[in-house]
mmCIF file of C-alpha atoms and ligand atoms in Angstrom:
data_model
loop_
_atom_site.group_PDB
_atom_site.id
_atom_site.type_symbol
_atom_site.label_atom_id
_atom_site.label_comp_id
_atom_site.label_asym_id
_atom_site.label_seq_id
_atom_site.Cartn_x
_atom_site.Cartn_y
_atom_site.Cartn_z
ATOM 1 C CA UNK A 1 80.191 -31.069 -63.380
ATOM 2 C CA UNK A 2 77.604 -28.958 -61.578
ATOM 3 C CA UNK A 3 77.263 -31.693 -58.994
ATOM 4 C CA UNK A 4 80.989 -31.703 -58.310
ATOM 5 C CA UNK A 5 81.085 -27.928 -57.918
ATOM 6 C CA UNK A 6 78.144 -28.083 -55.562
ATOM 7 C CA UNK A 7 79.845 -30.793 -53.524
ATOM 8 C CA UNK A 8 83.090 -28.842 -53.460
ATOM 9 C CA UNK A 9 81.247 -25.735 -52.333
ATOM 10 C CA UNK A 10 79.671 -27.662 -49.526
ATOM 11 C CA UNK A 11 83.010 -29.029 -48.334
ATOM 12 C CA UNK A 12 84.577 -25.607 -48.557
ATOM 13 C CA UNK A 13 81.748 -24.289 -46.416
ATOM 14 C CA UNK A 14 82.412 -27.008 -43.831
ATOM 15 C CA UNK A 15 86.104 -26.189 -43.906
ATOM 16 C CA UNK A 16 85.506 -22.482 -43.289
ATOM 17 C CA UNK A 17 83.076 -23.363 -40.510
ATOM 18 C CA UNK A 18 85.580 -25.750 -38.928
ATOM 19 C CA UNK A 19 88.302 -23.112 -39.082
ATOM 20 C CA UNK A 20 86.026 -20.529 -37.485
ATOM 21 C CA UNK A 21 85.062 -22.967 -34.776
ATOM 22 C CA UNK A 22 88.681 -23.837 -34.114
ATOM 23 C CA UNK A 23 89.663 -20.155 -33.936
ATOM 24 C CA UNK A 24 86.807 -19.473 -31.508
ATOM 25 C CA UNK A 25 87.785 -22.376 -29.292
ATOM 26 C CA UNK A 26 91.468 -21.322 -29.399
ATOM 27 C CA UNK A 27 90.600 -17.728 -28.556
ATOM 28 C CA UNK A 28 88.228 -18.810 -25.790
ATOM 29 C CA UNK A 29 90.941 -20.972 -24.317
ATOM 30 C CA UNK A 30 93.539 -18.174 -24.601
ATOM 31 C CA UNK A 31 91.135 -15.708 -22.992
ATOM 32 C CA UNK A 32 90.326 -17.918 -20.015
ATOM 33 C CA UNK A 33 93.950 -18.940 -19.610
ATOM 34 C CA UNK A 34 95.209 -15.323 -19.519
ATOM 35 C CA UNK A 35 92.364 -14.201 -17.218
ATOM 36 C CA UNK A 36 93.270 -16.995 -14.830
ATOM 37 C CA UNK A 37 96.940 -15.997 -14.862
ATOM 38 C CA UNK A 38 96.155 -12.283 -14.487
ATOM 39 C CA UNK A 39 94.107 -13.079 -11.389
ATOM 40 C CA UNK A 40 96.749 -15.200 -9.729
ATOM 41 C CA UNK A 41 97.887 -13.626 -6.465
ATOM 42 C CA UNK A 42 101.620 -13.787 -5.823
ATOM 43 C CA UNK A 43 102.537 -13.945 -2.164
ATOM 44 C CA UNK A 44 105.423 -11.516 -2.104
ATOM 45 C CA UNK A 45 107.694 -10.680 0.744
ATOM 46 C CA UNK A 46 109.486 -7.433 0.243
ATOM 47 C CA UNK A 47 111.791 -6.518 3.093
ATOM 48 C CA UNK A 48 111.809 -2.756 3.590
ATOM 49 C CA UNK A 49 114.716 -0.737 2.232
ATOM 50 C CA UNK A 50 115.933 2.628 3.462
ATOM 51 C CA UNK A 51 114.837 5.428 1.184
ATOM 52 C CA UNK A 52 116.671 8.660 1.741
ATOM 53 C CA UNK A 53 114.897 11.889 0.891
ATOM 54 C CA UNK A 54 118.204 13.744 0.520
ATOM 55 C CA UNK A 55 119.024 15.699 -2.621
ATOM 56 C CA UNK A 56 122.006 13.429 -3.437
ATOM 57 C CA UNK A 57 119.671 10.464 -3.564
ATOM 58 C CA UNK A 58 117.138 12.308 -5.741
ATOM 59 C CA UNK A 59 119.858 13.422 -8.192
ATOM 60 C CA UNK A 60 121.254 9.906 -8.423
ATOM 61 C CA UNK A 61 117.715 8.551 -8.826
ATOM 62 C CA UNK A 62 117.027 10.953 -11.706
ATOM 63 C CA UNK A 63 120.016 9.551 -13.588
ATOM 64 C CA UNK A 64 119.125 5.940 -12.814
ATOM 65 C CA UNK A 65 115.514 6.562 -13.888
ATOM 66 C CA UNK A 66 116.946 7.160 -17.377
ATOM 67 C CA UNK A 67 119.646 4.462 -17.308
ATOM 68 C CA UNK A 68 117.199 1.739 -16.230
ATOM 69 C CA UNK A 69 114.776 2.678 -19.025
ATOM 70 C CA UNK A 70 111.888 4.024 -16.883
ATOM 71 C CA UNK A 71 111.900 7.260 -18.907
ATOM 72 C CA UNK A 72 111.441 5.364 -22.191
ATOM 73 C CA UNK A 73 107.942 4.332 -21.092
ATOM 74 C CA UNK A 74 106.904 6.632 -18.231
ATOM 75 C CA UNK A 75 108.279 9.779 -19.891
ATOM 76 C CA UNK A 76 110.640 12.563 -18.773
ATOM 77 C CA UNK A 77 107.989 14.120 -16.490
ATOM 78 C CA UNK A 78 106.855 10.690 -15.192
ATOM 79 C CA UNK A 79 103.297 11.299 -16.408
ATOM 80 C CA UNK A 80 103.178 8.055 -18.408
ATOM 81 C CA UNK A 81 101.920 7.442 -21.908
ATOM 82 C CA UNK A 82 100.033 5.103 -24.163
ATOM 83 C CA UNK A 83 102.801 2.800 -25.361
ATOM 84 C CA UNK A 84 100.649 1.024 -27.925
ATOM 85 C CA UNK A 85 97.016 1.190 -28.952
ATOM 86 C CA UNK A 86 95.476 -0.908 -31.683
ATOM 87 C CA UNK A 87 92.501 -3.253 -31.879
ATOM 88 C CA UNK A 88 94.619 -6.351 -32.580
ATOM 89 C CA UNK A 89 97.286 -5.997 -29.890
ATOM 90 C CA UNK A 90 95.303 -3.975 -27.377
ATOM 91 C CA UNK A 91 96.123 -0.892 -25.375
ATOM 92 C CA UNK A 92 99.303 -0.794 -23.304
ATOM 93 C CA UNK A 93 99.608 2.113 -20.922
ATOM 94 C CA UNK A 94 102.644 3.046 -18.824
ATOM 95 C CA UNK A 95 101.165 4.598 -15.711
ATOM 96 C CA UNK A 96 101.349 8.174 -14.585
ATOM 97 C CA UNK A 97 103.799 7.841 -11.672
ATOM 98 C CA UNK A 98 103.244 11.326 -10.249
ATOM 99 C CA UNK A 99 100.845 12.437 -7.513
ATOM 100 C CA UNK A 100 98.745 14.444 -9.975
ATOM 101 C CA UNK A 101 95.229 13.541 -11.146
ATOM 102 C CA UNK A 102 95.360 10.164 -12.877
ATOM 103 C CA UNK A 103 98.652 9.413 -11.096
ATOM 104 C CA UNK A 104 99.493 6.925 -8.343
ATOM 105 C CA UNK A 105 97.141 6.964 -5.365
ATOM 106 C CA UNK A 106 98.175 9.185 -2.453
ATOM 107 C CA UNK A 107 98.764 6.121 -0.277
ATOM 108 C CA UNK A 108 101.019 4.323 -2.787
ATOM 109 C CA UNK A 109 103.704 3.362 -0.269
ATOM 110 C CA UNK A 110 107.290 2.178 -0.451
ATOM 111 C CA UNK A 111 106.002 -1.419 -0.208
ATOM 112 C CA UNK A 112 103.888 -0.845 -3.311
ATOM 113 C CA UNK A 113 106.887 0.491 -5.229
ATOM 114 C CA UNK A 114 108.931 -2.537 -4.215
ATOM 115 C CA UNK A 115 106.143 -4.945 -5.116
ATOM 116 C CA UNK A 116 106.019 -3.391 -8.589
ATOM 117 C CA UNK A 117 109.756 -3.227 -9.196
ATOM 118 C CA UNK A 118 110.856 -6.488 -7.576
ATOM 119 C CA UNK A 119 107.862 -8.727 -8.228
ATOM 120 C CA UNK A 120 105.933 -7.240 -11.158
ATOM 121 C CA UNK A 121 102.620 -7.254 -9.300
ATOM 122 C CA UNK A 122 100.124 -4.593 -8.263
ATOM 123 C CA UNK A 123 98.908 -3.884 -4.745
ATOM 124 C CA UNK A 124 96.596 -6.891 -4.840
ATOM 125 C CA UNK A 125 99.583 -9.056 -5.736
ATOM 126 C CA UNK A 126 98.345 -9.638 -9.296
ATOM 127 C CA UNK A 127 100.627 -9.516 -12.367
ATOM 128 C CA UNK A 128 101.281 -6.248 -14.158
ATOM 129 C CA UNK A 129 101.327 -6.201 -17.935
ATOM 130 C CA UNK A 130 104.451 -5.168 -19.919
ATOM 131 C CA UNK A 131 106.063 -3.331 -16.972
ATOM 132 C CA UNK A 132 109.503 -5.064 -17.246
ATOM 133 C CA UNK A 133 109.846 -6.172 -13.619
ATOM 134 C CA UNK A 134 111.907 -9.222 -14.667
ATOM 135 C CA UNK A 135 114.581 -6.596 -15.430
ATOM 136 C CA UNK A 136 113.919 -4.111 -12.625
ATOM 137 C CA UNK A 137 114.055 -6.967 -10.076
ATOM 138 C CA UNK A 138 117.779 -7.158 -10.839
ATOM 139 C CA UNK A 139 118.387 -3.537 -9.793
ATOM 140 C CA UNK A 140 120.209 -3.199 -6.465
ATOM 141 C CA UNK A 141 118.328 -2.041 -3.353
ATOM 142 C CA UNK A 142 120.463 1.084 -3.179
ATOM 143 C CA UNK A 143 119.655 2.040 -6.794
ATOM 144 C CA UNK A 144 115.957 1.222 -6.345
ATOM 145 C CA UNK A 145 115.871 3.412 -3.242
ATOM 146 C CA UNK A 146 117.275 6.333 -5.224
ATOM 147 C CA UNK A 147 114.903 5.766 -8.158
ATOM 148 C CA UNK A 148 111.916 5.664 -5.785
ATOM 149 C CA UNK A 149 113.167 8.731 -3.963
ATOM 150 C CA UNK A 150 113.403 10.601 -7.281
ATOM 151 C CA UNK A 151 109.937 9.448 -8.425
ATOM 152 C CA UNK A 152 108.346 10.445 -5.118
ATOM 153 C CA UNK A 153 109.904 13.893 -5.306
ATOM 154 C CA UNK A 154 108.677 14.560 -8.855
ATOM 155 C CA UNK A 155 106.178 17.329 -9.541
ATOM 156 C CA UNK A 156 102.535 16.210 -9.851
ATOM 157 C CA UNK A 157 101.212 16.088 -13.416
ATOM 158 C CA UNK A 158 97.490 15.840 -14.076
ATOM 159 C CA UNK A 159 97.102 13.273 -16.810
ATOM 160 C CA UNK A 160 94.315 10.749 -16.936
ATOM 161 C CA UNK A 161 95.237 7.791 -19.125
ATOM 162 C CA UNK A 162 92.783 5.164 -20.391
ATOM 163 C CA UNK A 163 92.889 1.652 -18.873
ATOM 164 C CA UNK A 164 94.991 -1.136 -20.344
ATOM 165 C CA UNK A 165 93.444 -3.809 -22.491
ATOM 166 C CA UNK A 166 94.865 -7.031 -23.840
ATOM 167 C CA UNK A 167 93.863 -7.321 -27.473
ATOM 168 C CA UNK A 168 93.051 -10.662 -29.146
ATOM 169 C CA UNK A 169 96.545 -11.164 -30.581
ATOM 170 C CA UNK A 170 98.232 -10.542 -27.210
ATOM 171 C CA UNK A 171 95.762 -12.942 -25.581
ATOM 172 C CA UNK A 172 96.539 -15.592 -28.185
ATOM 173 C CA UNK A 173 100.315 -15.159 -27.875
ATOM 174 C CA UNK A 174 100.215 -15.172 -24.060
ATOM 175 C CA UNK A 175 97.555 -17.851 -23.706
ATOM 176 C CA UNK A 176 98.665 -20.343 -26.352
ATOM 177 C CA UNK A 177 102.370 -19.787 -26.852
ATOM 178 C CA UNK A 178 104.018 -18.170 -23.851
ATOM 179 C CA UNK A 179 103.556 -19.553 -20.338
ATOM 180 C CA UNK A 180 105.907 -16.818 -19.091
ATOM 181 C CA UNK A 181 104.343 -13.844 -20.806
ATOM 182 C CA UNK A 182 103.734 -11.689 -17.745
ATOM 183 C CA UNK A 183 106.895 -10.324 -16.108
ATOM 184 C CA UNK A 184 105.787 -11.728 -12.711
ATOM 185 C CA UNK A 185 105.960 -15.200 -14.284
ATOM 186 C CA UNK A 186 109.602 -14.730 -15.265
ATOM 187 C CA UNK A 187 110.774 -13.713 -11.797
ATOM 188 C CA UNK A 188 112.262 -15.902 -9.107
ATOM 189 C CA UNK A 189 110.272 -14.345 -6.266
ATOM 190 C CA UNK A 190 112.553 -15.813 -3.595
ATOM 191 C CA UNK A 191 115.769 -14.378 -4.976
ATOM 192 C CA UNK A 192 118.000 -12.620 -2.469
ATOM 193 C CA UNK A 193 118.163 -8.905 -3.248
ATOM 194 C CA UNK A 194 121.408 -7.307 -4.372
ATOM 195 C CA UNK A 195 122.028 -4.705 -1.687
ATOM 196 C CA UNK A 196 124.529 -2.523 -3.478
ATOM 197 C CA UNK A 197 126.743 -2.678 -6.536
ATOM 198 C CA UNK A 198 129.932 -0.695 -6.954
ATOM 199 C CA UNK A 199 129.566 1.677 -9.941
ATOM 200 C CA UNK A 200 133.010 1.165 -11.459
ATOM 201 C CA UNK A 201 134.226 0.431 -14.984
ATOM 202 C CA UNK A 202 134.150 -3.308 -14.325
ATOM 203 C CA UNK A 203 132.712 -6.326 -16.163
ATOM 204 C CA UNK A 204 130.349 -6.937 -13.216
ATOM 205 C CA UNK A 205 128.903 -3.428 -13.332
ATOM 206 C CA UNK A 206 128.669 -3.612 -17.121
ATOM 207 C CA UNK A 207 126.673 -6.824 -16.904
ATOM 208 C CA UNK A 208 124.375 -5.183 -14.362
ATOM 209 C CA UNK A 209 123.759 -2.194 -16.654
ATOM 210 C CA UNK A 210 123.296 -4.375 -19.730
ATOM 211 C CA UNK A 211 120.288 -6.275 -18.324
ATOM 212 C CA UNK A 212 117.959 -4.184 -20.439
ATOM 213 C CA UNK A 213 119.911 -4.774 -23.674
ATOM 214 C CA UNK A 214 118.882 -8.452 -23.550
ATOM 215 C CA UNK A 215 115.285 -7.510 -24.390
ATOM 216 C CA UNK A 216 116.471 -7.085 -27.997
ATOM 217 C CA UNK A 217 120.045 -8.364 -28.287
ATOM 218 C CA UNK A 218 119.035 -11.714 -26.648
ATOM 219 C CA UNK A 219 120.351 -13.158 -23.391
ATOM 220 C CA UNK A 220 123.685 -14.071 -25.031
ATOM 221 C CA UNK A 221 124.011 -10.577 -26.625
ATOM 222 C CA UNK A 222 124.496 -12.202 -30.012
ATOM 223 C CA UNK A 223 121.426 -10.576 -31.505
ATOM 224 C CA UNK A 224 119.014 -12.258 -33.861
ATOM 225 C CA UNK A 225 116.328 -11.701 -36.469
ATOM 226 C CA UNK A 226 114.271 -8.468 -36.629
ATOM 227 C CA UNK A 227 111.996 -7.981 -33.600
ATOM 228 C CA UNK A 228 108.994 -7.169 -35.776
ATOM 229 C CA UNK A 229 108.236 -6.774 -39.470
ATOM 230 C CA UNK A 230 109.899 -3.612 -40.786
ATOM 231 C CA UNK A 231 112.653 -3.725 -38.146
ATOM 232 C CA UNK A 232 116.368 -4.222 -38.871
ATOM 233 C CA UNK A 233 118.042 -7.444 -37.707
ATOM 234 C CA UNK A 234 119.454 -7.121 -34.188
ATOM 235 C CA UNK A 235 123.268 -7.156 -34.343
ATOM 236 C CA UNK A 236 125.652 -9.284 -32.331
ATOM 237 C CA UNK A 237 127.234 -6.907 -29.785
ATOM 238 C CA UNK A 238 129.807 -9.308 -28.295
ATOM 239 C CA UNK A 239 133.515 -9.386 -29.172
ATOM 240 C CA UNK A 240 132.509 -11.450 -32.229
ATOM 241 C CA UNK A 241 130.426 -8.621 -33.674
ATOM 242 C CA UNK A 242 131.474 -5.267 -35.135
ATOM 243 C CA UNK A 243 131.670 -3.932 -31.561
ATOM 244 C CA UNK A 244 134.706 -6.182 -31.061
ATOM 245 C CA UNK A 245 136.648 -4.182 -33.649
ATOM 246 C CA UNK A 246 135.770 -0.731 -32.310
ATOM 247 C CA UNK A 247 138.094 1.303 -30.098
ATOM 248 C CA UNK A 248 136.737 2.580 -26.790
ATOM 249 C CA UNK A 249 136.264 6.047 -28.320
ATOM 250 C CA UNK A 250 134.322 4.595 -31.251
ATOM 251 C CA UNK A 251 132.103 2.587 -28.910
ATOM 252 C CA UNK A 252 131.345 5.660 -26.798
ATOM 253 C CA UNK A 253 130.575 7.764 -29.859
ATOM 254 C CA UNK A 254 128.206 5.138 -31.252
ATOM 255 C CA UNK A 255 126.225 4.862 -28.036
ATOM 256 C CA UNK A 256 126.091 8.660 -27.708
ATOM 257 C CA UNK A 257 125.277 9.693 -31.269
ATOM 258 C CA UNK A 258 123.971 6.510 -32.894
ATOM 259 C CA UNK A 259 126.598 6.876 -35.630
ATOM 260 C CA UNK A 260 128.733 3.732 -35.994
ATOM 261 C CA UNK A 261 132.389 3.692 -37.153
ATOM 262 C CA UNK A 262 131.104 2.014 -40.340
ATOM 263 C CA UNK A 263 129.060 5.155 -41.004
ATOM 264 C CA UNK A 264 125.645 3.661 -40.218
ATOM 265 C CA UNK A 265 123.163 5.901 -38.390
ATOM 266 C CA UNK A 266 121.317 3.670 -35.913
ATOM 267 C CA UNK A 267 117.587 4.230 -35.868
ATOM 268 C CA UNK A 268 116.729 5.757 -32.460
ATOM 269 C CA UNK A 269 113.228 4.287 -32.550
ATOM 270 C CA UNK A 270 114.669 0.759 -32.918
ATOM 271 C CA UNK A 271 117.905 1.020 -30.901
ATOM 272 C CA UNK A 272 117.487 3.232 -27.801
ATOM 273 C CA UNK A 273 120.727 5.239 -28.053
ATOM 274 C CA UNK A 274 118.955 8.418 -26.782
ATOM 275 C CA UNK A 275 119.072 6.500 -23.495
ATOM 276 C CA UNK A 276 122.654 5.214 -23.730
ATOM 277 C CA UNK A 277 123.622 8.799 -24.631
ATOM 278 C CA UNK A 278 122.813 9.661 -20.994
ATOM 279 C CA UNK A 279 125.116 6.959 -19.571
ATOM 280 C CA UNK A 280 128.182 8.320 -17.760
ATOM 281 C CA UNK A 281 131.651 7.599 -19.102
ATOM 282 C CA UNK A 282 132.184 4.991 -16.371
ATOM 283 C CA UNK A 283 128.884 3.317 -17.215
ATOM 284 C CA UNK A 284 129.689 3.090 -20.928
ATOM 285 C CA UNK A 285 133.201 1.789 -20.192
ATOM 286 C CA UNK A 286 131.696 -0.871 -17.936
ATOM 287 C CA UNK A 287 129.170 -1.959 -20.577
ATOM 288 C CA UNK A 288 131.919 -2.206 -23.207
ATOM 289 C CA UNK A 289 134.160 -4.248 -20.884
ATOM 290 C CA UNK A 290 131.306 -6.623 -20.247
ATOM 291 C CA UNK A 291 130.355 -6.974 -23.930
ATOM 292 C CA UNK A 292 133.990 -7.642 -24.890
ATOM 293 C CA UNK A 293 134.147 -10.372 -22.225
ATOM 294 C CA UNK A 294 131.551 -12.243 -24.325
ATOM 295 C CA UNK A 295 130.756 -14.657 -25.836
ATOM 296 C CA UNK A 296 131.076 -16.976 -22.888
ATOM 297 C CA UNK A 297 131.109 -20.741 -23.309
ATOM 298 C CA UNK A 298 127.635 -21.866 -24.443
ATOM 299 C CA UNK A 299 126.664 -23.482 -21.154
ATOM 300 C CA UNK A 300 127.360 -20.251 -19.311
ATOM 301 C CA UNK A 301 125.776 -17.892 -21.816
ATOM 302 C CA UNK A 302 122.324 -19.444 -21.780
ATOM 303 C CA UNK A 303 120.350 -18.879 -18.610
HETATM 304 C C1 HEC B 1 108.589 -1.106 -21.344
HETATM 305 C C2 HEC B 1 107.920 -0.015 -20.690
HETATM 306 C C3 HEC B 1 108.174 0.234 -19.224
HETATM 307 C C4 HEC B 1 109.372 0.454 -18.589
HETATM 308 C C5 HEC B 1 110.769 0.434 -19.191
HETATM 309 C C6 HEC B 1 109.046 0.725 -17.202
HETATM 310 N N1 HEC B 1 107.699 0.653 -17.003
HETATM 311 FE FE1 HEC B 1 106.693 0.948 -15.248
HETATM 312 N N2 HEC B 1 104.952 0.426 -16.132
HETATM 313 C C7 HEC B 1 104.796 0.125 -17.470
HETATM 314 C C8 HEC B 1 103.421 -0.273 -17.724
HETATM 315 C C9 HEC B 1 102.840 -0.696 -19.056
HETATM 316 C C10 HEC B 1 102.751 -0.182 -16.478
HETATM 317 C C11 HEC B 1 101.283 -0.534 -16.188
HETATM 318 C C12 HEC B 1 101.223 -1.999 -15.835
HETATM 319 C C13 HEC B 1 99.851 -2.492 -15.485
HETATM 320 O O1 HEC B 1 99.047 -1.702 -14.965
HETATM 321 O O2 HEC B 1 99.569 -3.677 -15.739
HETATM 322 C C14 HEC B 1 103.743 0.268 -15.515
HETATM 323 C C15 HEC B 1 103.467 0.477 -14.158
HETATM 324 C C16 HEC B 1 104.366 0.987 -13.241
HETATM 325 C C17 HEC B 1 104.054 1.310 -11.869
HETATM 326 C C18 HEC B 1 102.665 1.176 -11.199
HETATM 327 C C19 HEC B 1 102.412 -0.229 -10.735
HETATM 328 C C20 HEC B 1 101.021 -0.425 -10.171
HETATM 329 O O3 HEC B 1 100.889 -1.077 -9.135
HETATM 330 O O4 HEC B 1 100.064 0.035 -10.789
HETATM 331 C C21 HEC B 1 105.202 1.811 -11.309
HETATM 332 C C22 HEC B 1 105.370 2.293 -9.880
HETATM 333 C C23 HEC B 1 106.240 1.768 -12.332
HETATM 334 N N3 HEC B 1 105.698 1.266 -13.493
HETATM 335 C C24 HEC B 1 107.546 2.204 -12.153
HETATM 336 C C25 HEC B 1 108.577 2.038 -13.095
HETATM 337 C C26 HEC B 1 109.980 2.344 -12.836
HETATM 338 C C27 HEC B 1 110.519 2.984 -11.581
HETATM 339 C C28 HEC B 1 110.667 1.959 -13.966
HETATM 340 C C29 HEC B 1 112.173 1.971 -14.190
HETATM 341 C C30 HEC B 1 112.979 1.285 -13.183
HETATM 342 C C31 HEC B 1 109.690 1.457 -14.927
HETATM 343 N N4 HEC B 1 108.439 1.513 -14.357
HETATM 344 C C32 HEC B 1 109.993 1.012 -16.215
HETATM 345 C C33 HEC B 1 105.766 0.177 -18.440
HETATM 346 C C34 HEC B 1 107.129 0.348 -18.217
HETATM 347 C C1 HEC B 2 114.540 -2.045 -28.177
HETATM 348 C C2 HEC B 2 115.552 -2.951 -28.661
HETATM 349 C C3 HEC B 2 116.991 -2.675 -28.293
HETATM 350 C C4 HEC B 2 117.524 -2.457 -27.036
HETATM 351 C C5 HEC B 2 116.810 -2.441 -25.691
HETATM 352 C C6 HEC B 2 118.941 -2.284 -27.235
HETATM 353 N N1 HEC B 2 119.245 -2.377 -28.570
HETATM 354 FE FE1 HEC B 2 121.081 -2.096 -29.430
HETATM 355 N N2 HEC B 2 120.280 -2.326 -31.277
HETATM 356 C C7 HEC B 2 118.957 -2.642 -31.543
HETATM 357 C C8 HEC B 2 118.755 -2.688 -32.984
HETATM 358 C C9 HEC B 2 117.439 -3.029 -33.672
HETATM 359 C C10 HEC B 2 119.984 -2.357 -33.577
HETATM 360 C C11 HEC B 2 120.248 -2.194 -35.060
HETATM 361 C C12 HEC B 2 119.767 -0.783 -35.406
HETATM 362 C C13 HEC B 2 119.873 -0.389 -36.832
HETATM 363 O O1 HEC B 2 120.331 -1.181 -37.658
HETATM 364 O O2 HEC B 2 119.480 0.779 -37.123
HETATM 365 C C14 HEC B 2 120.921 -2.140 -32.470
HETATM 366 C C15 HEC B 2 122.258 -1.802 -32.624
HETATM 367 C C16 HEC B 2 123.174 -1.703 -31.603
HETATM 368 C C17 HEC B 2 124.590 -1.452 -31.774
HETATM 369 C C18 HEC B 2 125.321 -1.322 -33.107
HETATM 370 C C19 HEC B 2 125.994 -2.614 -33.420
HETATM 371 C C20 HEC B 2 126.611 -2.702 -34.764
HETATM 372 O O3 HEC B 2 127.252 -3.722 -35.026
HETATM 373 O O4 HEC B 2 126.463 -1.774 -35.580
HETATM 374 C C21 HEC B 2 125.154 -1.421 -30.518
HETATM 375 C C22 HEC B 2 126.614 -1.197 -30.157
HETATM 376 C C23 HEC B 2 124.087 -1.644 -29.569
HETATM 377 N N3 HEC B 2 122.911 -1.820 -30.266
HETATM 378 C C24 HEC B 2 124.265 -1.705 -28.206
HETATM 379 C C25 HEC B 2 123.225 -1.808 -27.280
HETATM 380 C C26 HEC B 2 123.413 -1.753 -25.843
HETATM 381 C C27 HEC B 2 124.753 -1.651 -25.126
HETATM 382 C C28 HEC B 2 122.166 -1.855 -25.283
HETATM 383 C C29 HEC B 2 121.790 -1.813 -23.818
HETATM 384 C C30 HEC B 2 122.277 -0.693 -23.040
HETATM 385 C C31 HEC B 2 121.216 -1.950 -26.376
HETATM 386 N N4 HEC B 2 121.893 -1.935 -27.562
HETATM 387 C C32 HEC B 2 119.836 -2.038 -26.217
HETATM 388 C C33 HEC B 2 117.970 -2.858 -30.608
HETATM 389 C C34 HEC B 2 118.088 -2.640 -29.243
#
């Protein structure tokens, strides 16, 4: 009996050792793989766009800064924030976009803004982390110009934020499971820019505004399982979902107050209605028109 236990113990020891070895090799691989990808230089060509310094442009930019989700990460005063900080995931930091201490360098030019927003890379052409450039690359040149104009006109805020760090879990996910983890990897860098889009209550404008919804509601807007443990499932927001039964007034109220016609209060930390609350009436009408035009045939809905 003793002999068997001793033998078993030995094998268990080997097993633990093998697992440790495997984990080390996997982590080592993930680390090198992500380092390699983070150091890749993307040759980007960003044709200049005209950025007006006029007050109309700044006002429009202020609104679009909210609509296109910049405020959610970079904050209402543009001074940035630590989005996430824990030893397993790492530290994700949305930059201070102002000219204050800890903000963007004084010579951060229009080209640098465009490289960030259209290609998801920094001034050296290397991929940014988390900054959702695969979404901002779909913003029209006119809207980008106004957003940049607003950001450049913002008051300087002195706020020094710590550097970003990819934690072991993020490295493992990116390195072993997701070859398109960095936004720059999800972008077609040769795509023709959209010059201008007409802001009317149309399906096309709704689709344009709904780009950011796909981050949670999936590319077909049919939702899916919870995004993380402790989160609610993500609902289907096409005509097939509850949204399909709501009147226009009910839809508007939901996206402005978070209270659904069924009496459910949507959690503002899980569903960003404090942002959709700021959408204009035309913008909300457009989004609803687009959502009600779905679901499309399967072959069209998946991209
Ligand atoms: C999901 C959060 C998030 C959203 C939304 C977001 N950003 Fe960022 N942004 C980041 C993070 C994180 C970084 C730092 C990336 C890095 O250094 O790897 C960043 C960096 C930047 C930078 C600096 C890039 C550089 O070269 O260092 C600019 C400029 C910027 N964002 C502008 C914007 C604008 C404008 C919008 C809206 C159109 C926006 N961001 C939306 C998270 C976000
Ligand atoms: C960060 C993830 C996230 C983003 C981005 C997001 N949503 Fe949601 N949405 C959710 C979650 C999660 C719920 C369910 C919330 C709950 O149960 O409290 C939800 C619920 C909803 C509902 C209620 C649906 C129902 O049947 O009750 C609507 C409508 C909605 N979202 C529309 C949108 C629109 C439009 C956008 C883009 C402008 C958007 N969402 C962006 C996560 C998100």
